[in-house]
């Protein structure tokens, strides 16, 4: 919510415009999460396969290790 005031035009009623922006934000979230839920619903059988879960775990692990390396490397090699 702290970022919404910068999008309120000058002269517009702050409360109503802020409320409108918040409602638009909520509508976008509702659409996004509905699509995400539908996607997982249709891909659920595929996502439940052990090989797919293992692959997703490996990708997530590599991402976490990469983030950790990005944090540690500047400290170790100034």
PDB file of C-alpha atoms in Angstrom:
ATOM      1  CA  UNK A   1       0.000   0.000   0.000  1.00  0.00           C
ATOM      2  CA  UNK A   2       2.912   2.379   0.524  1.00  0.00           C
ATOM      3  CA  UNK A   3       3.620   2.465  -3.208  1.00  0.00           C
ATOM      4  CA  UNK A   4       0.077   3.434  -4.261  1.00  0.00           C
ATOM      5  CA  UNK A   5       0.195   7.140  -3.286  1.00  0.00           C
ATOM      6  CA  UNK A   6       2.748   7.892  -6.009  1.00  0.00           C
ATOM      7  CA  UNK A   7       0.167   6.923  -8.635  1.00  0.00           C
ATOM      8  CA  UNK A   8      -2.565   9.239  -7.365  1.00  0.00           C
ATOM      9  CA  UNK A   9      -2.850  12.217  -9.739  1.00  0.00           C
ATOM     10  CA  UNK A  10      -2.752  15.738  -8.361  1.00  0.00           C
ATOM     11  CA  UNK A  11      -6.171  17.071  -7.527  1.00  0.00           C
ATOM     12  CA  UNK A  12      -7.772  13.639  -7.260  1.00  0.00           C
ATOM     13  CA  UNK A  13      -9.494  12.722  -3.998  1.00  0.00           C
ATOM     14  CA  UNK A  14      -6.857  10.725  -2.143  1.00  0.00           C
ATOM     15  CA  UNK A  15      -9.156   8.288  -0.374  1.00  0.00           C
ATOM     16  CA  UNK A  16     -11.276   7.411  -3.412  1.00  0.00           C
ATOM     17  CA  UNK A  17      -8.339   7.154  -5.794  1.00  0.00           C
ATOM     18  CA  UNK A  18      -6.368   5.068  -3.289  1.00  0.00           C
ATOM     19  CA  UNK A  19      -9.378   2.813  -2.848  1.00  0.00           C
ATOM     20  CA  UNK A  20      -9.737   2.457  -6.625  1.00  0.00           C
ATOM     21  CA  UNK A  21      -6.054   1.580  -7.022  1.00  0.00           C
ATOM     22  CA  UNK A  22      -6.290  -0.959  -4.193  1.00  0.00           C
ATOM     23  CA  UNK A  23      -9.358  -2.545  -5.811  1.00  0.00           C
ATOM     24  CA  UNK A  24      -7.569  -2.769  -9.164  1.00  0.00           C
ATOM     25  CA  UNK A  25      -4.610  -4.389  -7.417  1.00  0.00           C
ATOM     26  CA  UNK A  26      -6.923  -6.907  -5.737  1.00  0.00           C
ATOM     27  CA  UNK A  27      -8.667  -7.683  -9.036  1.00  0.00           C
ATOM     28  CA  UNK A  28      -5.318  -8.374 -10.709  1.00  0.00           C
ATOM     29  CA  UNK A  29      -4.336 -10.623  -7.787  1.00  0.00           C
ATOM     30  CA  UNK A  30      -7.648 -12.480  -8.021  1.00  0.00           C
ATOM     31  CA  UNK A  31      -7.155 -13.105 -11.750  1.00  0.00           C
ATOM     32  CA  UNK A  32      -3.521 -14.179 -11.282  1.00  0.00           C
ATOM     33  CA  UNK A  33      -4.209 -16.606  -8.458  1.00  0.00           C
ATOM     34  CA  UNK A  34      -7.270 -18.015 -10.259  1.00  0.00           C
ATOM     35  CA  UNK A  35      -5.105 -18.751 -13.295  1.00  0.00           C
ATOM     36  CA  UNK A  36      -2.434 -20.262 -11.050  1.00  0.00           C
ATOM     37  CA  UNK A  37      -5.004 -22.496  -9.344  1.00  0.00           C
ATOM     38  CA  UNK A  38      -6.461 -23.590 -12.693  1.00  0.00           C
ATOM     39  CA  UNK A  39      -2.992 -24.322 -14.062  1.00  0.00           C
ATOM     40  CA  UNK A  40      -2.071 -26.465 -11.073  1.00  0.00           C
ATOM     41  CA  UNK A  41      -5.455 -28.184 -11.241  1.00  0.00           C
ATOM     42  CA  UNK A  42      -4.911 -29.205 -14.867  1.00  0.00           C
ATOM     43  CA  UNK A  43      -1.245 -30.107 -14.353  1.00  0.00           C
ATOM     44  CA  UNK A  44      -1.808 -31.786 -10.973  1.00  0.00           C
ATOM     45  CA  UNK A  45      -1.363 -35.352 -12.180  1.00  0.00           C
ATOM     46  CA  UNK A  46       1.870 -34.460 -13.960  1.00  0.00           C
ATOM     47  CA  UNK A  47       3.157 -32.414 -10.992  1.00  0.00           C
ATOM     48  CA  UNK A  48       2.564 -35.357  -8.634  1.00  0.00           C
ATOM     49  CA  UNK A  49       4.938 -37.663 -10.527  1.00  0.00           C
ATOM     50  CA  UNK A  50       8.028 -38.467  -8.457  1.00  0.00           C
ATOM     51  CA  UNK A  51      10.389 -37.617 -11.324  1.00  0.00           C
ATOM     52  CA  UNK A  52       8.807 -34.195 -11.789  1.00  0.00           C
ATOM     53  CA  UNK A  53       8.910 -33.512  -8.048  1.00  0.00           C
ATOM     54  CA  UNK A  54      12.560 -34.559  -7.919  1.00  0.00           C
ATOM     55  CA  UNK A  55      13.336 -32.259 -10.839  1.00  0.00           C
ATOM     56  CA  UNK A  56      11.531 -29.325  -9.211  1.00  0.00           C
ATOM     57  CA  UNK A  57      13.399 -29.993  -5.950  1.00  0.00           C
ATOM     58  CA  UNK A  58      16.711 -29.994  -7.817  1.00  0.00           C
ATOM     59  CA  UNK A  59      15.918 -26.728  -9.582  1.00  0.00           C
ATOM     60  CA  UNK A  60      14.831 -25.113  -6.308  1.00  0.00           C
ATOM     61  CA  UNK A  61      18.003 -26.364  -4.612  1.00  0.00           C
ATOM     62  CA  UNK A  62      20.223 -24.960  -7.355  1.00  0.00           C
ATOM     63  CA  UNK A  63      18.457 -21.599  -7.107  1.00  0.00           C
ATOM     64  CA  UNK A  64      18.923 -21.454  -3.317  1.00  0.00           C
ATOM     65  CA  UNK A  65      22.604 -22.426  -3.626  1.00  0.00           C
ATOM     66  CA  UNK A  66      23.104 -19.788  -6.348  1.00  0.00           C
ATOM     67  CA  UNK A  67      21.542 -17.102  -4.146  1.00  0.00           C
ATOM     68  CA  UNK A  68      23.740 -18.179  -1.255  1.00  0.00           C
ATOM     69  CA  UNK A  69      26.837 -18.109  -3.460  1.00  0.00           C
ATOM     70  CA  UNK A  70      25.902 -14.641  -4.679  1.00  0.00           C
ATOM     71  CA  UNK A  71      25.791 -13.473  -1.068  1.00  0.00           C
ATOM     72  CA  UNK A  72      28.984 -15.216   0.063  1.00  0.00           C
ATOM     73  CA  UNK A  73      31.325 -14.618  -2.897  1.00  0.00           C
ATOM     74  CA  UNK A  74      31.593 -10.808  -2.434  1.00  0.00           C
ATOM     75  CA  UNK A  75      32.428 -11.341   1.243  1.00  0.00           C
ATOM     76  CA  UNK A  76      35.095 -13.972   0.580  1.00  0.00           C
ATOM     77  CA  UNK A  77      36.621 -12.242  -2.460  1.00  0.00           C
ATOM     78  CA  UNK A  78      36.580  -8.484  -1.770  1.00  0.00           C
TER      79      UNK A  78
END
